[in-house]
Amino acid sequence: EAQVTQNPRYLITVTGKKLTVTCSQNMNHEYMSWYRQDPGLGLRQIYYSMNVEVTDKGDVPEGYKVSRKEKRNFPLILESPSPNQTSLYFCASSFGRGLDEQYFGPGTRLTVT
Amino acid sequence: TQLLEQSPQFLSIQEGENLTVYCNSSSVFSSLQWYRQEPGEGPVLLVTVVTGGEVKKLKRLTFQFGDARKDSSLHITAAQPGDTGLYLCAGVGGATNKLIFGTGTLLAVQP
């Protein structure tokens, strides 16, 4: 089954404790991205990757890191989480950028206290 | 910065009613997509429109792209509880061919 998986689905952590949210897709997509979703703001892109070893900042990259060592995986790293990073996070993948359909993971709800 | 504003932000209606959701911008988009997101899941693509004035139908859902490609609408006829969810428009535009999401419309259809 074609899908994007994220782990964990729920995470409660404390300020400053490094964490990683994993994302994996099995569709051989080249383009992957991370979004955060906050009420009234829609989905905002954090980082994206056009291919292996190619990553770039989205609209709200501050406080986040990503890596793309393999085509299927695109982890999101929060080196020192802060309460303003409490949000619902989605990983997405597609064949390319722009018009191509984005396939989203089920989301990770992160709470930073 | 390109922005997509959706209205209304919230909508609660009874089963069988009709509704329209609007997606507006001051910028031109080369194409526009509509997604639906159900609780606990990620958004799922419903439709992509690429030509100004284009109308697409998906069962009881009708999507229209504005003539100037700055706005779009989603009309649902005879809404059903299964239509409940968050509806997101997303436009492709700019030199970077970037996908920009709207602010979302949360729809609740009561049985």
Tab-separated table of N, CA, C and O in Angstrom, chain B residues 8-107:
chain	number	residue	atom	x	y	z
B	8	PRO	N	-16.128	30.544	4.758
B	8	PRO	CA	-15.949	30.927	6.151
B	8	PRO	C	-14.865	30.065	6.818
B	8	PRO	O	-14.431	29.072	6.252
B	9	GLN	N	-14.495	30.465	8.024
B	9	GLN	CA	-13.500	29.695	8.757
B	9	GLN	C	-14.146	28.437	9.357
B	9	GLN	O	-13.530	27.381	9.427
B	10	PHE	N	-15.392	28.593	9.823
B	10	PHE	CA	-16.150	27.478	10.391
B	10	PHE	C	-17.541	27.454	9.760
B	10	PHE	O	-18.099	28.512	9.461
B	11	LEU	N	-18.089	26.270	9.607
B	11	LEU	CA	-19.419	26.141	9.044
B	11	LEU	C	-20.063	24.891	9.627
B	11	LEU	O	-19.529	23.792	9.511
B	12	SER	N	-21.228	25.081	10.254
B	12	SER	CA	-21.985	23.957	10.804
B	12	SER	C	-23.359	23.964	10.167
B	12	SER	O	-24.094	24.955	10.269
B	13	ILE	N	-23.702	22.900	9.467
B	13	ILE	CA	-24.973	22.849	8.749
B	13	ILE	C	-25.662	21.517	8.996
B	13	ILE	O	-25.080	20.582	9.554
B	14	GLN	N	-26.925	21.438	8.564
B	14	GLN	CA	-27.688	20.219	8.685
B	14	GLN	C	-27.537	19.380	7.412
B	14	GLN	O	-27.318	19.913	6.314
B	15	GLU	N	-27.650	18.100	7.584
B	15	GLU	CA	-27.612	17.184	6.434
B	15	GLU	C	-28.644	17.607	5.395
B	15	GLU	O	-29.780	17.960	5.736
B	16	GLY	N	-28.222	17.598	4.133
B	16	GLY	CA	-29.121	17.966	3.051
B	16	GLY	C	-28.992	19.402	2.572
B	16	GLY	O	-29.466	19.743	1.481
B	17	GLU	N	-28.354	20.248	3.355
B	17	GLU	CA	-28.165	21.641	2.946
B	17	GLU	C	-27.031	21.757	1.931
B	17	GLU	O	-26.169	20.888	1.828
B	18	ASN	N	-27.066	22.866	1.208
B	18	ASN	CA	-25.992	23.197	0.266
B	18	ASN	C	-25.058	24.214	0.903
B	18	ASN	O	-25.467	24.985	1.789
B	19	LEU	N	-23.798	24.246	0.461
B	19	LEU	CA	-22.852	25.218	1.009
B	19	LEU	C	-21.778	25.544	-0.022
B	19	LEU	O	-21.538	24.762	-0.958
B	20	THR	N	-21.157	26.692	0.185
B	20	THR	CA	-20.044	27.100	-0.672
B	20	THR	C	-18.907	27.611	0.199
B	20	THR	O	-19.132	28.386	1.131
B	21	VAL	N	-17.709	27.170	-0.118
B	21	VAL	CA	-16.490	27.607	0.563
B	21	VAL	C	-15.660	28.382	-0.446
B	21	VAL	O	-15.545	27.990	-1.612
B	22	TYR	N	-15.085	29.492	0.013
B	22	TYR	CA	-14.346	30.373	-0.879
B	22	TYR	C	-12.863	30.405	-0.511
B	22	TYR	O	-12.488	30.315	0.654
B	23	CYS	N	-12.049	30.577	-1.555
B	23	CYS	CA	-10.601	30.639	-1.396
B	23	CYS	C	-10.133	31.829	-2.231
B	23	CYS	O	-10.300	31.825	-3.447
B	24	ASN	N	-9.595	32.859	-1.574
B	24	ASN	CA	-9.284	34.109	-2.267
B	24	ASN	C	-7.858	34.571	-2.039
B	24	ASN	O	-7.291	34.387	-0.964
B	25	SER	N	-7.314	35.208	-3.064
B	25	SER	CA	-5.964	35.743	-2.975
B	25	SER	C	-5.851	36.979	-3.854
B	25	SER	O	-6.643	37.166	-4.779
B	26	SER	N	-4.881	37.804	-3.564
B	26	SER	CA	-4.592	38.949	-4.430
B	26	SER	C	-3.540	38.563	-5.476
B	26	SER	O	-3.232	39.354	-6.370
B	27	SER	N	-3.031	37.342	-5.368
B	27	SER	CA	-1.995	36.867	-6.283
B	27	SER	C	-2.584	35.896	-7.294
B	27	SER	O	-3.610	35.259	-7.053
B	28	VAL	N	-1.904	35.765	-8.407
B	28	VAL	CA	-2.311	34.824	-9.449
B	28	VAL	C	-1.611	33.490	-9.208
B	28	VAL	O	-0.414	33.449	-8.897
B	29	PHE	N	-2.347	32.415	-9.349
B	29	PHE	CA	-1.790	31.078	-9.207
B	29	PHE	C	-1.883	30.336	-10.534
B	29	PHE	O	-2.847	30.483	-11.272
B	30	SER	N	-0.873	29.541	-10.829
B	30	SER	CA	-0.888	28.773	-12.069
B	30	SER	C	-1.856	27.602	-11.982
B	30	SER	O	-2.371	27.144	-13.005
B	31	SER	N	-2.097	27.112	-10.782
B	31	SER	CA	-3.065	26.040	-10.591
B	31	SER	C	-3.488	26.051	-9.127
B	31	SER	O	-2.853	26.704	-8.288
B	32	LEU	N	-4.572	25.343	-8.843
B	32	LEU	CA	-5.077	25.341	-7.479
B	32	LEU	C	-5.609	23.960	-7.145
B	32	LEU	O	-6.232	23.303	-7.991
B	33	GLN	N	-5.343	23.543	-5.924
B	33	GLN	CA	-5.811	22.243	-5.466
B	33	GLN	C	-6.728	22.409	-4.265
B	33	GLN	O	-6.638	23.382	-3.526
B	34	TRP	N	-7.621	21.441	-4.091
B	34	TRP	CA	-8.450	21.356	-2.886
B	34	TRP	C	-8.175	20.021	-2.208
B	34	TRP	O	-8.153	18.974	-2.862
B	35	TYR	N	-7.957	20.095	-0.890
B	35	TYR	CA	-7.734	18.917	-0.073
B	35	TYR	C	-8.819	18.840	1.005
B	35	TYR	O	-9.351	19.863	1.446
B	36	ARG	N	-9.104	17.617	1.469
B	36	ARG	CA	-9.965	17.428	2.627
B	36	ARG	C	-9.171	16.664	3.682
B	36	ARG	O	-8.505	15.670	3.370
B	37	GLN	N	-9.288	17.129	4.904
B	37	GLN	CA	-8.580	16.505	6.018
B	37	GLN	C	-9.605	16.067	7.051
B	37	GLN	O	-10.373	16.892	7.567
B	38	GLU	N	-9.597	14.772	7.371
B	38	GLU	CA	-10.490	14.249	8.399
B	38	GLU	C	-9.727	14.162	9.717
B	38	GLU	O	-8.489	14.108	9.733
B	39	PRO	N	-10.448	14.169	10.829
B	39	PRO	CA	-9.783	14.175	12.147
B	39	PRO	C	-8.781	13.032	12.291
B	39	PRO	O	-9.085	11.889	11.956
B	40	GLY	N	-7.578	13.346	12.755
B	40	GLY	CA	-6.571	12.332	12.990
B	40	GLY	C	-5.853	11.844	11.741
B	40	GLY	O	-5.084	10.874	11.809
B	41	GLU	N	-6.089	12.514	10.617
B	41	GLU	CA	-5.450	12.092	9.374
B	41	GLU	C	-4.825	13.282	8.661
B	41	GLU	O	-5.094	14.438	8.989
B	42	GLY	N	-4.015	12.977	7.663
B	42	GLY	CA	-3.446	14.029	6.847
B	42	GLY	C	-4.389	14.421	5.726
B	42	GLY	O	-5.331	13.695	5.400
B	43	PRO	N	-4.181	15.592	5.114
B	43	PRO	CA	-5.026	16.022	3.996
B	43	PRO	C	-4.934	15.050	2.820
B	43	PRO	O	-3.887	14.459	2.565
B	44	VAL	N	-6.049	14.937	2.095
B	44	VAL	CA	-6.115	14.099	0.913
B	44	VAL	C	-6.603	14.947	-0.252
B	44	VAL	O	-7.588	15.687	-0.119
B	45	LEU	N	-5.922	14.831	-1.385
B	45	LEU	CA	-6.268	15.640	-2.548
B	45	LEU	C	-7.653	15.273	-3.098
B	45	LEU	O	-7.965	14.097	-3.294
B	46	LEU	N	-8.477	16.317	-3.341
B	46	LEU	CA	-9.777	16.108	-3.976
B	46	LEU	C	-9.703	16.412	-5.471
B	46	LEU	O	-10.204	15.644	-6.296
B	47	VAL	N	-9.100	17.557	-5.806
B	47	VAL	CA	-9.111	17.983	-7.204
B	47	VAL	C	-7.995	18.996	-7.458
B	47	VAL	O	-7.525	19.666	-6.529
B	48	THR	N	-7.579	19.078	-8.718
B	48	THR	CA	-6.657	20.123	-9.161
B	48	THR	C	-7.301	20.841	-10.338
B	48	THR	O	-7.809	20.193	-11.266
B	49	VAL	N	-7.317	22.171	-10.299
B	49	VAL	CA	-7.808	22.969	-11.425
B	49	VAL	C	-6.665	23.814	-11.945
B	49	VAL	O	-5.877	24.353	-11.152
B	50	VAL	N	-6.571	23.912	-13.272
B	50	VAL	CA	-5.395	24.567	-13.849
B	50	VAL	C	-5.733	25.702	-14.812
B	50	VAL	O	-4.868	26.518	-15.125
B	51	THR	N	-6.965	25.785	-15.286
B	51	THR	CA	-7.326	26.793	-16.275
B	51	THR	C	-8.303	27.788	-15.681
B	51	THR	O	-9.270	27.390	-15.017
B	52	GLY	N	-8.083	29.069	-15.919
B	52	GLY	CA	-9.008	30.086	-15.437
B	52	GLY	C	-10.430	29.807	-15.927
B	52	GLY	O	-10.618	29.553	-17.116
B	53	GLY	N	-11.402	29.828	-14.993
B	53	GLY	CA	-12.780	29.544	-15.354
B	53	GLY	C	-13.146	28.070	-15.334
B	53	GLY	O	-14.308	27.715	-15.522
B	54	GLU	N	-12.180	27.226	-15.102
B	54	GLU	CA	-12.421	25.773	-15.124
B	54	GLU	C	-13.375	25.357	-14.009
B	54	GLU	O	-13.302	25.857	-12.896
B	55	VAL	N	-14.263	24.440	-14.353
B	55	VAL	CA	-15.196	23.853	-13.396
B	55	VAL	C	-15.006	22.344	-13.417
B	55	VAL	O	-14.991	21.730	-14.483
B	56	LYS	N	-14.846	21.757	-12.225
B	56	LYS	CA	-14.748	20.306	-12.125
B	56	LYS	C	-15.763	19.806	-11.109
B	56	LYS	O	-15.990	20.457	-10.082
B	57	LYS	N	-16.336	18.642	-11.419
B	57	LYS	CA	-17.326	18.056	-10.521
B	57	LYS	C	-16.834	16.703	-10.026
B	57	LYS	O	-16.295	15.896	-10.800
B	58	LEU	N	-17.048	16.487	-8.736
B	58	LEU	CA	-16.693	15.220	-8.107
B	58	LEU	C	-17.912	14.816	-7.298
B	58	LEU	O	-18.080	15.233	-6.150
B	59	LYS	N	-18.799	14.043	-7.912
B	59	LYS	CA	-20.069	13.646	-7.291
B	59	LYS	C	-20.836	14.908	-6.861
B	59	LYS	O	-21.262	15.688	-7.707
B	60	ARG	N	-21.035	15.140	-5.590
B	60	ARG	CA	-21.819	16.290	-5.117
B	60	ARG	C	-20.951	17.531	-4.903
B	60	ARG	O	-21.456	18.569	-4.462
B	61	LEU	N	-19.683	17.447	-5.213
B	61	LEU	CA	-18.773	18.582	-5.026
B	61	LEU	C	-18.462	19.227	-6.370
B	61	LEU	O	-18.137	18.534	-7.338
B	62	THR	N	-18.571	20.545	-6.433
B	62	THR	CA	-18.258	21.300	-7.636
B	62	THR	C	-17.180	22.323	-7.305
B	62	THR	O	-17.332	23.111	-6.376
B	63	PHE	N	-16.115	22.278	-8.079
B	63	PHE	CA	-14.975	23.164	-7.860
B	63	PHE	C	-14.865	24.125	-9.042
B	63	PHE	O	-15.027	23.722	-10.190
B	64	GLN	N	-14.578	25.387	-8.741
B	64	GLN	CA	-14.413	26.368	-9.812
B	64	GLN	C	-13.156	27.185	-9.567
B	64	GLN	O	-12.887	27.601	-8.448
B	65	PHE	N	-12.407	27.417	-10.621
B	65	PHE	CA	-11.221	28.271	-10.587
B	65	PHE	C	-11.609	29.599	-11.206
B	65	PHE	O	-12.201	29.625	-12.281
B	66	GLY	N	-11.319	30.700	-10.541
B	66	GLY	CA	-11.716	32.001	-11.044
B	66	GLY	C	-11.080	32.328	-12.386
B	66	GLY	O	-9.996	31.839	-12.707
B	67	ASP	N	-11.740	33.165	-13.155
B	67	ASP	CA	-11.247	33.531	-14.486
B	67	ASP	C	-9.843	34.117	-14.424
B	67	ASP	O	-9.009	33.870	-15.290
B	68	ALA	N	-9.589	34.916	-13.380
B	68	ALA	CA	-8.285	35.564	-13.245
B	68	ALA	C	-7.284	34.699	-12.493
B	68	ALA	O	-6.143	35.124	-12.258
B	69	ARG	N	-7.683	33.510	-12.116
B	69	ARG	CA	-6.842	32.551	-11.386
B	69	ARG	C	-6.334	33.118	-10.063
B	69	ARG	O	-5.209	32.829	-9.637
B	70	LYS	N	-7.180	33.937	-9.413
B	70	LYS	CA	-6.839	34.453	-8.092
B	70	LYS	C	-7.745	33.877	-7.012
B	70	LYS	O	-7.522	34.103	-5.818
B	71	ASP	N	-8.786	33.150	-7.421
B	71	ASP	CA	-9.730	32.666	-6.431
B	71	ASP	C	-10.342	31.357	-6.894
B	71	ASP	O	-10.279	30.993	-8.081
B	72	SER	N	-10.971	30.661	-5.947
B	72	SER	CA	-11.614	29.390	-6.256
B	72	SER	C	-12.760	29.180	-5.282
B	72	SER	O	-12.809	29.812	-4.210
B	73	SER	N	-13.687	28.333	-5.658
B	73	SER	CA	-14.791	28.008	-4.767
B	73	SER	C	-15.063	26.521	-4.813
B	73	SER	O	-14.778	25.837	-5.806
B	74	LEU	N	-15.608	26.046	-3.715
B	74	LEU	CA	-16.028	24.645	-3.585
B	74	LEU	C	-17.483	24.658	-3.147
B	74	LEU	O	-17.819	25.240	-2.104
B	75	HIS	N	-18.348	24.068	-3.951
B	75	HIS	CA	-19.770	24.006	-3.630
B	75	HIS	C	-20.143	22.560	-3.369
B	75	HIS	O	-19.804	21.671	-4.175
B	76	ILE	N	-20.812	22.316	-2.254
B	76	ILE	CA	-21.289	20.979	-1.922
B	76	ILE	C	-22.811	20.987	-1.945
B	76	ILE	O	-23.449	21.809	-1.279
B	77	THR	N	-23.370	20.087	-2.699
B	77	THR	CA	-24.819	19.955	-2.809
B	77	THR	C	-25.287	18.833	-1.885
B	77	THR	O	-24.682	17.766	-1.856
B	78	ALA	N	-26.363	19.114	-1.155
B	78	ALA	CA	-26.964	18.086	-0.281
B	78	ALA	C	-25.904	17.443	0.608
B	78	ALA	O	-25.645	16.238	0.515
B	79	ALA	N	-25.325	18.258	1.467
B	79	ALA	CA	-24.215	17.799	2.318
B	79	ALA	C	-24.632	16.603	3.175
B	79	ALA	O	-25.785	16.487	3.614
B	80	GLN	N	-23.664	15.723	3.403
B	80	GLN	CA	-23.863	14.541	4.221
B	80	GLN	C	-22.854	14.536	5.366
B	80	GLN	O	-21.789	15.158	5.257
B	81	PRO	N	-23.149	13.832	6.454
B	81	PRO	CA	-22.203	13.789	7.580
B	81	PRO	C	-20.801	13.351	7.176
B	81	PRO	O	-19.813	13.796	7.764
B	82	GLY	N	-20.696	12.520	6.160
B	82	GLY	CA	-19.390	12.079	5.665
B	82	GLY	C	-18.574	13.187	5.025
B	82	GLY	O	-17.379	13.014	4.781
B	83	ASP	N	-19.198	14.330	4.755
B	83	ASP	CA	-18.470	15.484	4.198
B	83	ASP	C	-17.759	16.280	5.291
B	83	ASP	O	-16.979	17.188	4.990
B	84	THR	N	-18.031	15.952	6.526
B	84	THR	CA	-17.405	16.658	7.655
B	84	THR	C	-15.888	16.564	7.568
B	84	THR	O	-15.329	15.506	7.293
B	85	GLY	N	-15.230	17.711	7.783
B	85	GLY	CA	-13.771	17.730	7.754
B	85	GLY	C	-13.255	19.141	7.548
B	85	GLY	O	-14.026	20.093	7.472
B	86	LEU	N	-11.943	19.232	7.445
B	86	LEU	CA	-11.286	20.512	7.178
B	86	LEU	C	-10.962	20.565	5.693
B	86	LEU	O	-10.292	19.675	5.169
B	87	TYR	N	-11.435	21.598	5.029
B	87	TYR	CA	-11.186	21.768	3.603
B	87	TYR	C	-10.108	22.823	3.398
B	87	TYR	O	-10.203	23.943	3.917
B	88	LEU	N	-9.095	22.439	2.654
B	88	LEU	CA	-7.945	23.313	2.422
B	88	LEU	C	-7.764	23.547	0.928
B	88	LEU	O	-7.730	22.590	0.157
B	89	CYS	N	-7.639	24.810	0.547
B	89	CYS	CA	-7.226	25.087	-0.818
B	89	CYS	C	-5.711	25.300	-0.811
B	89	CYS	O	-5.125	25.641	0.229
B	90	ALA	N	-5.083	25.069	-1.939
B	90	ALA	CA	-3.634	25.234	-2.042
B	90	ALA	C	-3.301	25.685	-3.455
B	90	ALA	O	-3.712	25.045	-4.420
B	91	GLY	N	-2.595	26.787	-3.553
B	91	GLY	CA	-2.261	27.348	-4.853
B	91	GLY	C	-0.796	27.172	-5.193
B	91	GLY	O	0.073	27.207	-4.317
B	92	VAL	N	-0.555	26.965	-6.486
B	92	VAL	CA	0.817	26.860	-6.990
B	92	VAL	C	1.131	28.146	-7.735
B	92	VAL	O	0.392	28.556	-8.625
B	93	GLY	N	2.222	28.784	-7.355
B	93	GLY	CA	2.539	30.026	-8.036
B	93	GLY	C	3.918	30.522	-7.708
B	93	GLY	O	4.666	29.885	-6.960
B	94	GLY	N	4.265	31.665	-8.284
B	94	GLY	CA	5.565	32.254	-8.012
B	94	GLY	C	6.661	31.597	-8.819
B	94	GLY	O	6.482	30.548	-9.442
B	95	ALA	N	7.818	32.231	-8.761
B	95	ALA	CA	8.955	31.736	-9.535
B	95	ALA	C	9.419	30.364	-9.067
B	95	ALA	O	9.996	29.596	-9.836
B	96	THR	N	9.147	30.050	-7.804
B	96	THR	CA	9.634	28.787	-7.243
B	96	THR	C	8.642	27.647	-7.414
B	96	THR	O	8.916	26.529	-6.989
B	97	ASN	N	7.497	27.898	-8.029
B	97	ASN	CA	6.489	26.848	-8.238
B	97	ASN	C	6.064	26.211	-6.925
B	97	ASN	O	5.847	25.004	-6.831
B	98	LYS	N	5.939	27.041	-5.910
B	98	LYS	CA	5.694	26.553	-4.567
B	98	LYS	C	4.199	26.372	-4.296
B	98	LYS	O	3.372	27.104	-4.831
B	99	LEU	N	3.868	25.387	-3.477
B	99	LEU	CA	2.481	25.144	-3.088
B	99	LEU	C	2.208	25.886	-1.788
B	99	LEU	O	2.890	25.670	-0.797
B	100	ILE	N	1.191	26.761	-1.810
B	100	ILE	CA	0.844	27.549	-0.636
B	100	ILE	C	-0.557	27.179	-0.204
B	100	ILE	O	-1.491	27.213	-1.019
B	101	PHE	N	-0.714	26.837	1.082
B	101	PHE	CA	-2.000	26.401	1.580
B	101	PHE	C	-2.805	27.561	2.134
B	101	PHE	O	-2.265	28.522	2.692
B	102	GLY	N	-4.131	27.438	1.980
B	102	GLY	CA	-5.043	28.406	2.550
B	102	GLY	C	-5.228	28.167	4.041
B	102	GLY	O	-4.697	27.210	4.612
B	103	THR	N	-6.018	29.029	4.652
B	103	THR	CA	-6.210	29.009	6.102
B	103	THR	C	-7.179	27.920	6.562
B	103	THR	O	-7.234	27.608	7.735
B	104	GLY	N	-7.942	27.344	5.649
B	104	GLY	CA	-8.803	26.214	5.988
B	104	GLY	C	-10.232	26.593	6.352
B	104	GLY	O	-10.494	27.660	6.910
B	105	THR	N	-11.161	25.711	6.034
B	105	THR	CA	-12.579	25.838	6.424
B	105	THR	C	-12.987	24.543	7.105
B	105	THR	O	-12.903	23.478	6.498
B	106	LEU	N	-13.399	24.656	8.351
B	106	LEU	CA	-13.823	23.486	9.109
B	106	LEU	C	-15.330	23.309	8.952
B	106	LEU	O	-16.115	24.163	9.367
B	107	LEU	N	-15.726	22.207	8.331
B	107	LEU	CA	-17.129	21.940	8.044
B	107	LEU	C	-17.649	20.818	8.936
B	107	LEU	O	-17.023	19.761	9.027
